[in-house]
Amino acid sequence: MKKAVLAVVTGAAVVAAALVPSGPAVQAATVAGAPSAHSTPRGFGSALSSVEQPSWQTNASVNSVAVAGELVFAGGLFTRVRPPGKARGVSDVARKYFVVLNRTTGVPTRFAPQVNGPVWSVATSPDGRWVVIGGDFTVVDGVPRSRVAMFNVATGKLVSGWDPVVNFRVAALKITDKTVYLGGSFGQVDKMDRSRLAAVTLSTGTLLPWSPDANDDVHAIEVSTDGDRVFVGGGFTRIDGRNDHALAMLNATTGAVLPMPAIAAIPPRSEDCDSQVKDLEVQGNKVFAANAGSGLGCYDGVLAADATTGKLIWQSNCLGATEAIKAIGNWLYKGSHAHDCSSDGGFPDKTGMHHLLVYSTITGKLGPWFPNTDAGGETLVGPLAFASGGNDLWAGGDFTEVNGVPQEGLTRFTSAPGGAAPARPAAPKVASARANKVTISFPTVLDRDNLTLTYLLYRGSTRIGSWSRTSNSWTKPTVTTVTDARLTSGQGLSYHLEVSDGRNVRTSPTAKVKVR
């Protein structure tokens, strides 16, 4: 006889539904106009798995990361690197302030320049032939280099003759086909006045007339896809004679300030709030800005603007300083110490620090990616810098753990299929209070890189139902109650649950019941 199965959803309302509608497991985090599901289930809902992949680590903070082909370049405050899983001082090798790793294996290469001071910025040329570092150093490979230096990626050699002389820290770099843009704390380049922003030629390092003076530090530089506009972020309140705070869009040739209405989304500097742009990202005709605010409740969020008109597209108002962002596909990955995203319909305060998050680049809504780091060092932030080769994310910072496992300064995530498995479900609750019927209840479980999972309920080996349910770590589990009817009185039955993210399956213990 065919059995009848009825199901109802009880318990707390699913807050995540406001962020991401329910759907198949691999479509978790899909919202209207947002990324569609991958054609082959990978086990995770965004572009990347939340499972960290092996990489060598550092003994202090990584401030900047860049990728060119199969090489990863990381600069920072560290002086030694070591294999994954090793404690400080075990199997480590010297790499002072700058290390080059194989992008596939995470192992250091023989490309090992000698740098005599901290590196704060790293950038690669669009063709991958050149890498430029900026920072506090004055000597590279025994040769004078004042806070900026260029290397040939193929040979690992310092480029002779390319030698701009910068009088103070270079904290931001961006390279185009012909130009290297510099930002930081400096006041002169090649003995010419350049207040915190400058540009030199890629071919020779010759100083260019471009000089949009900023009155405070510049932390980030990006260039529009067509190369016509330069975006700069930092702590300034005045740039090129205009009162623009933290963010500006400039003419790439003249340095003149261009209208950017999205700047109004960043609060003006006051005694109680100073929100500075720490990172910028350009993708297509969008520019994203990441802010870190000093002061209680000061703006720490991320905004997206049209890269031509400068108009605001969306804005996230999570609290907890944002230091790094990177767009991969239709996802914007964020490194921060976010602790309150309730204003965005996300997790409330006092739910812990969420150092790694992802947003839809289209809607700005939180997506399904929740790996985590701790925070250490001087900044106590965690992730400080991101880079990607398109199918991976390299994260540098002052953390010492990733997903609860010791890993200092540097880690990576990839699109390799698998992802984090769902938590193992408990045995379903079963009862037979009415004749010929059994009631089965089960709550949702969590998955670190999916919001929506598929729940399969079995009576013995027979599947009697399938449901798609969405859950978050900051909301109460949703409980599904099922009635299995038309059963035989006195019959002994067993039930179990399987939870799937499209690739990984977790099975609950069996629950037994005697039919009334």
XYZ file of C-alpha atoms in Angstrom:
516
model
C 0.000 0.000 0.000
C 1.251 3.495 -0.866
C 2.235 5.499 2.203
C 1.124 9.130 2.719
C 3.634 11.773 3.806
C 2.753 15.291 4.979
C 5.224 17.974 6.045
C 5.044 21.331 7.810
C 7.756 23.820 8.733
C 7.802 25.091 12.310
C 10.163 27.041 14.537
C 11.916 30.350 13.960
C 11.445 32.228 10.743
C 14.395 31.866 8.417
C 16.108 35.258 8.365
C 18.330 34.030 5.542
C 15.328 33.988 3.252
C 15.505 37.758 3.249
C 19.063 37.479 2.031
C 18.900 34.512 -0.277
C 15.759 32.674 -1.397
C 15.587 28.927 -0.998
C 16.682 26.743 -3.879
C 18.752 23.697 -4.737
C 21.888 23.286 -2.667
C 24.264 24.576 -5.314
C 22.069 27.651 -5.769
C 22.468 28.797 -2.197
C 22.999 32.547 -2.214
C 21.296 33.004 -5.557
C 19.125 36.106 -5.477
C 17.247 37.953 -8.153
C 19.797 39.081 -10.686
C 22.629 37.363 -8.828
C 24.919 34.542 -9.939
C 23.242 31.390 -11.183
C 24.145 27.915 -10.055
C 27.130 26.103 -11.452
C 26.030 23.497 -13.983
C 27.812 20.732 -12.080
C 27.289 20.489 -8.302
C 30.553 21.423 -6.583
C 29.412 21.297 -2.982
C 29.538 25.070 -2.419
C 27.348 27.995 -3.343
C 29.732 30.824 -4.256
C 32.783 30.834 -6.518
C 35.047 29.254 -3.893
C 35.066 26.486 -1.346
C 35.449 27.501 2.298
C 37.999 24.722 2.820
C 41.497 26.172 3.068
C 44.187 24.673 0.838
C 47.814 24.077 1.931
C 50.181 27.013 1.725
C 53.385 28.004 3.429
C 52.905 30.496 6.232
C 54.774 33.471 7.689
C 56.029 34.542 11.110
C 54.318 37.962 11.043
C 51.727 39.976 9.155
C 51.246 39.871 5.372
C 50.236 43.349 4.178
C 49.785 42.828 0.427
C 49.345 39.974 -2.060
C 49.435 39.850 -5.873
C 49.255 37.118 -8.534
C 50.916 36.761 -11.933
C 50.433 33.492 -13.789
C 51.558 30.666 -11.535
C 53.291 32.907 -9.017
C 51.980 34.560 -5.857
C 53.787 37.557 -4.384
C 53.334 38.463 -0.728
C 54.844 41.385 1.148
C 54.655 42.320 4.796
C 56.374 42.474 8.161
C 57.508 38.814 8.246
C 61.115 37.640 8.126
C 60.716 33.864 7.794
C 58.303 31.398 6.171
C 57.497 27.781 7.008
C 55.403 24.851 5.753
C 51.741 24.453 6.690
C 51.184 22.747 10.016
C 54.584 23.731 11.372
C 55.129 25.889 14.435
C 57.346 28.954 14.344
C 61.008 28.004 14.109
C 60.300 24.531 12.685
C 61.490 23.908 9.102
C 61.386 27.625 8.378
C 63.522 29.535 5.887
C 64.468 33.194 5.569
C 62.245 35.426 3.420
C 62.517 38.950 4.774
C 59.463 41.064 4.018
C 58.793 39.503 0.588
C 58.113 35.960 -0.587
C 57.191 34.435 -3.951
C 55.210 31.177 -3.937
C 53.999 28.668 -6.476
C 50.289 29.331 -6.952
C 49.429 25.639 -7.317
C 51.421 24.201 -4.424
C 51.790 27.165 -2.078
C 55.530 26.428 -1.784
C 58.153 29.223 -1.961
C 60.093 29.517 -5.211
C 63.747 30.408 -5.815
C 62.636 33.941 -6.633
C 63.837 35.417 -3.335
C 64.891 39.082 -3.417
C 66.653 40.567 -0.417
C 64.676 43.516 0.940
C 65.868 45.530 3.949
C 62.516 46.868 5.189
C 58.784 46.138 5.390
C 56.768 45.779 2.186
C 53.318 47.396 2.263
C 52.175 47.045 -1.341
C 52.657 44.635 -4.246
C 51.281 44.885 -7.795
C 51.793 43.017 -11.051
C 51.537 44.349 -14.597
C 48.537 43.347 -16.744
C 50.754 41.114 -18.912
C 52.306 39.438 -15.862
C 55.859 40.363 -16.855
C 56.617 42.769 -14.026
C 56.040 42.959 -10.302
C 56.496 46.147 -8.290
C 56.808 46.351 -4.513
C 56.405 49.404 -2.296
C 57.088 50.003 1.358
C 59.663 51.345 3.804
C 62.788 49.693 2.358
C 65.848 51.496 0.992
C 67.962 48.587 -0.350
C 66.949 45.646 -2.559
C 69.420 42.918 -3.529
C 72.223 45.142 -2.298
C 71.198 48.010 -4.582
C 69.672 51.324 -3.397
C 65.935 51.387 -3.983
C 63.951 54.062 -2.190
C 60.577 52.609 -1.141
C 59.708 51.194 -4.582
C 61.319 48.543 -6.791
C 60.517 46.511 -9.911
C 61.383 42.892 -10.745
C 61.295 40.870 -13.922
C 58.853 38.049 -13.148
C 60.491 35.573 -15.549
C 64.020 36.000 -14.156
C 63.366 37.213 -10.626
C 65.933 39.948 -11.179
C 65.703 43.538 -10.022
C 65.140 45.818 -13.012
C 68.192 48.043 -13.326
C 67.581 51.671 -14.151
C 63.985 51.588 -12.924
C 64.591 53.655 -9.809
C 62.068 56.306 -8.709
C 63.216 57.845 -5.418
C 60.317 58.174 -2.990
C 60.906 59.913 0.317
C 58.450 57.966 2.482
C 56.240 54.876 2.556
C 54.577 53.553 -0.617
C 51.430 51.810 0.619
C 49.440 51.468 -2.614
C 50.324 50.470 -6.181
C 48.479 49.931 -9.430
C 50.054 49.076 -12.797
C 48.539 49.641 -16.241
C 50.034 48.934 -19.667
C 52.171 52.064 -19.498
C 51.951 53.552 -16.012
C 52.665 52.703 -12.393
C 50.503 54.659 -9.926
C 51.880 55.131 -6.399
C 50.076 56.078 -3.201
C 51.077 56.291 0.419
C 52.497 58.735 2.949
C 55.236 60.352 0.839
C 55.677 64.005 -0.059
C 58.266 63.811 -2.828
C 59.254 61.598 -5.746
C 62.592 62.202 -7.463
C 62.862 65.408 -5.370
C 59.658 66.754 -6.916
C 56.624 67.529 -4.748
C 54.094 64.728 -4.902
C 51.740 64.685 -1.921
C 50.813 61.044 -1.332
C 50.019 60.326 -5.007
C 52.275 60.030 -8.049
C 52.679 58.228 -11.359
C 55.767 56.981 -13.171
C 56.230 55.237 -16.495
C 56.239 51.451 -16.497
C 59.100 51.280 -18.984
C 61.630 53.610 -17.332
C 60.254 54.754 -13.976
C 60.272 58.380 -15.151
C 58.103 60.668 -13.040
C 54.940 61.870 -14.796
C 53.162 65.227 -14.315
C 50.136 63.467 -12.727
C 49.892 65.055 -9.262
C 46.476 65.136 -7.557
C 47.766 66.109 -4.113
C 46.015 64.440 -1.165
C 46.149 65.906 2.331
C 46.379 62.544 4.119
C 47.480 58.962 3.496
C 46.418 56.959 0.454
C 45.765 53.261 1.134
C 44.457 51.967 -2.202
C 44.542 52.688 -5.943
C 42.548 51.131 -8.774
C 42.034 51.985 -12.450
C 38.857 51.731 -14.504
C 38.632 48.943 -17.057
C 39.068 51.404 -19.939
C 42.061 53.047 -18.214
C 40.532 56.525 -18.246
C 39.850 56.934 -14.527
C 41.868 56.302 -11.386
C 40.144 55.537 -8.079
C 41.985 56.351 -4.870
C 41.055 55.571 -1.300
C 42.514 56.582 2.025
C 42.169 58.934 4.961
C 42.325 62.223 3.081
C 39.660 64.917 3.287
C 40.987 67.056 0.436
C 42.381 66.020 -2.939
C 43.335 68.119 -5.969
C 41.913 71.144 -4.189
C 38.494 69.582 -3.558
C 36.904 68.534 -0.274
C 36.460 64.819 -0.955
C 36.774 62.421 1.961
C 38.253 58.915 1.768
C 37.374 58.191 -1.880
C 37.930 59.984 -5.186
C 37.680 59.345 -8.913
C 40.426 61.069 -10.930
C 41.272 61.618 -14.565
C 44.044 59.128 -15.373
C 45.969 61.670 -17.454
C 45.484 65.005 -15.719
C 44.705 63.932 -12.170
C 41.646 66.190 -12.079
C 38.874 65.123 -9.704
C 35.773 63.744 -11.435
C 32.265 63.735 -9.929
C 31.587 60.656 -7.798
C 28.206 60.864 -6.023
C 28.847 57.584 -4.167
C 31.289 59.417 -1.891
C 28.257 60.809 -0.047
C 27.689 57.299 1.354
C 30.855 57.686 3.468
C 30.298 59.902 6.529
C 32.438 63.046 6.737
C 35.313 62.982 9.186
C 34.394 64.099 12.700
C 35.759 63.782 16.210
C 33.648 60.665 16.676
C 34.074 58.998 13.277
C 36.866 58.689 10.743
C 35.964 56.157 8.043
C 38.809 55.496 5.603
C 38.868 53.486 2.380
C 41.324 50.613 2.860
C 40.896 48.699 -0.399
C 39.440 49.159 -3.876
C 38.396 46.700 -6.561
C 37.295 47.290 -10.148
C 35.320 44.701 -12.078
C 33.751 45.614 -15.401
C 31.927 48.893 -14.917
C 31.745 48.624 -11.144
C 34.140 49.879 -8.514
C 33.966 48.581 -4.961
C 35.315 50.414 -1.911
C 36.077 48.877 1.491
C 35.968 51.093 4.564
C 37.342 50.883 8.088
C 36.021 53.343 10.636
C 37.493 54.510 13.922
C 34.845 55.344 16.481
C 31.817 53.505 17.864
C 29.446 52.599 15.042
C 31.577 54.423 12.452
C 31.073 53.212 8.884
C 33.021 49.983 8.220
C 31.152 48.717 5.198
C 31.505 48.109 1.484
C 29.939 50.065 -1.354
C 29.573 49.481 -5.081
C 29.514 52.367 -7.545
C 29.248 52.814 -11.283
C 32.837 53.182 -12.509
C 31.842 55.753 -15.134
C 29.229 57.937 -13.456
C 30.386 57.378 -9.882
C 26.793 56.776 -8.771
C 26.104 54.465 -5.839
C 24.748 51.017 -6.787
C 24.551 49.356 -3.377
C 26.020 49.645 0.090
C 26.613 47.215 2.933
C 26.687 48.677 6.437
C 28.186 45.824 8.452
C 30.220 46.986 11.451
C 33.799 45.762 11.814
C 36.649 47.302 9.832
C 36.940 46.059 6.239
C 40.541 45.773 5.035
C 40.405 43.657 1.866
C 38.005 42.914 -0.989
C 38.264 40.845 -4.164
C 35.724 40.161 -6.910
C 35.617 36.676 -8.414
C 32.809 36.065 -10.865
C 29.653 37.556 -9.389
C 30.956 37.398 -5.838
C 32.810 39.985 -3.772
C 34.936 38.419 -1.036
C 35.614 40.491 2.067
C 38.255 40.377 4.800
C 37.296 42.250 7.955
C 36.457 41.820 11.592
C 32.734 42.092 10.942
C 30.752 41.610 14.121
C 27.357 43.140 13.337
C 25.561 42.866 9.983
C 22.050 43.210 11.415
C 21.512 46.408 9.403
C 21.904 44.287 6.248
C 19.583 41.543 7.474
C 22.562 39.418 8.544
C 24.071 38.362 11.835
C 23.609 40.575 14.907
C 26.283 41.762 17.298
C 27.695 39.337 19.884
C 27.687 36.407 17.451
C 31.476 36.472 17.178
C 33.853 37.875 14.588
C 33.202 36.916 10.962
C 36.586 37.648 9.376
C 35.762 36.207 5.940
C 32.495 36.886 4.107
C 31.122 37.106 0.568
C 28.537 39.356 -1.095
C 26.696 39.241 -4.390
C 28.392 41.851 -6.586
C 24.985 42.564 -8.101
C 22.799 43.055 -5.030
C 25.250 43.465 -2.146
C 23.516 40.684 -0.189
C 25.476 38.266 1.991
C 26.276 34.975 0.298
C 27.136 31.408 1.339
C 30.775 31.511 2.418
C 31.760 31.402 6.076
C 35.319 30.228 6.647
C 37.055 32.146 9.410
C 40.370 33.257 10.813
C 41.399 34.677 14.124
C 43.065 38.090 14.518
C 46.480 38.839 15.959
C 49.478 41.101 15.497
C 49.218 44.858 15.832
C 46.015 45.433 13.853
C 43.875 42.717 15.480
C 41.839 42.546 12.273
C 42.681 39.197 10.677
C 42.726 39.332 6.842
C 44.444 42.446 5.439
C 44.991 41.685 1.743
C 43.473 39.572 -1.063
C 44.622 38.460 -4.508
C 43.257 36.014 -7.061
C 44.223 34.249 -10.253
C 40.541 33.854 -11.144
C 39.749 30.515 -9.513
C 41.360 31.034 -6.120
C 41.672 33.561 -3.311
C 44.924 34.241 -1.506
C 44.455 35.970 1.823
C 47.216 37.620 3.815
C 46.942 39.226 7.218
C 47.822 39.093 10.889
C 45.881 35.897 11.664
C 47.408 32.800 13.249
C 44.541 30.353 12.612
C 42.310 29.483 9.666
C 39.122 27.501 10.302
C 40.433 26.714 13.770
C 43.700 25.218 12.496
C 47.098 26.918 13.054
C 48.110 28.821 9.909
C 49.862 32.160 10.206
C 49.841 35.161 7.907
C 48.848 33.544 4.601
C 46.232 31.118 3.339
C 44.293 30.288 0.183
C 40.910 29.031 -0.960
C 40.148 27.524 -4.368
C 37.287 26.401 -6.583
C 38.305 22.733 -6.332
C 35.087 20.711 -5.971
C 34.200 19.450 -2.522
C 33.585 22.295 -0.151
C 32.779 21.924 3.507
C 30.396 19.107 4.332
C 27.173 19.874 6.200
C 27.145 19.230 9.921
C 26.028 15.729 10.758
C 22.309 15.753 11.556
C 21.037 14.293 14.806
C 18.697 11.322 14.725
C 15.203 12.535 13.821
C 12.651 12.684 16.613
C 9.949 10.086 16.052
C 6.668 9.348 17.806
C 3.465 7.411 17.119
C 0.673 9.104 19.067
C -2.099 8.228 16.629
C -3.090 4.940 15.075
C -1.266 3.969 11.893
C 0.814 7.152 11.876
C 4.346 8.216 12.809
C 5.425 11.825 13.298
C 9.041 12.647 12.436
C 10.760 15.973 13.184
C 14.209 17.225 12.263
C 15.984 20.618 12.505
C 18.214 22.231 9.883
C 21.981 21.965 10.167
C 24.764 24.301 9.070
C 27.190 24.218 6.167
C 30.137 26.640 5.986
C 29.777 27.347 2.269
C 26.072 26.778 1.611
C 22.967 28.384 3.037
C 20.483 25.996 1.431
C 20.731 22.217 1.805
C 18.653 19.242 0.681
C 17.146 17.019 3.393
C 16.199 13.440 2.486
C 14.120 11.380 4.942
C 14.198 7.573 4.830
C 12.033 4.881 6.360
C 14.472 2.021 6.333
C 15.888 2.108 2.817
C 12.828 3.816 1.308
C 13.001 7.556 0.743
C 9.744 9.125 1.845
C 10.472 12.805 1.315
C 12.867 15.501 0.171
C 12.994 19.150 1.283
C 15.127 22.204 0.591
C 15.839 24.257 3.703
C 17.894 27.385 4.394
C 19.713 28.112 7.647
C 22.251 30.451 9.200
C 24.478 30.210 12.241
C 22.849 33.317 13.710
C 19.218 32.117 13.526
C 17.406 29.296 15.278
C 17.218 26.082 13.259
C 14.070 25.573 11.231
C 12.226 22.418 12.243
C 10.425 20.304 9.672
C 7.701 17.957 10.943
C 6.554 15.051 8.782
C 3.622 12.687 9.225
C 4.110 9.209 7.784
C 0.603 7.728 7.463
C -1.217 4.503 6.441
C 1.189 2.364 8.405
C 0.527 -1.033 9.992
C -0.281 -0.984 13.697
C 2.353 -2.723 15.829
C 4.977 -2.470 13.124
C 8.522 -1.550 14.189
C 10.104 1.058 11.920
C 13.364 2.997 11.718
C 13.974 6.445 10.226
C 17.102 8.351 9.289
C 17.987 11.603 7.573
C 20.508 12.447 4.872
C 21.649 16.039 4.320
C 23.296 17.016 1.029
C 24.972 20.168 -0.324
C 24.947 18.754 -3.855
C 28.193 16.833 -3.384
C 28.739 15.945 0.263
C 26.195 13.816 2.126
C 25.920 13.447 5.909
C 23.729 10.723 7.436
C 22.042 10.846 10.820
C 21.831 8.014 13.331
C 18.698 5.863 13.079
C 15.622 6.505 15.199
C 13.263 3.592 15.913
C 9.556 3.626 16.725
C 6.647 1.174 17.095
C 3.508 2.139 15.177
C 0.470 2.589 17.370
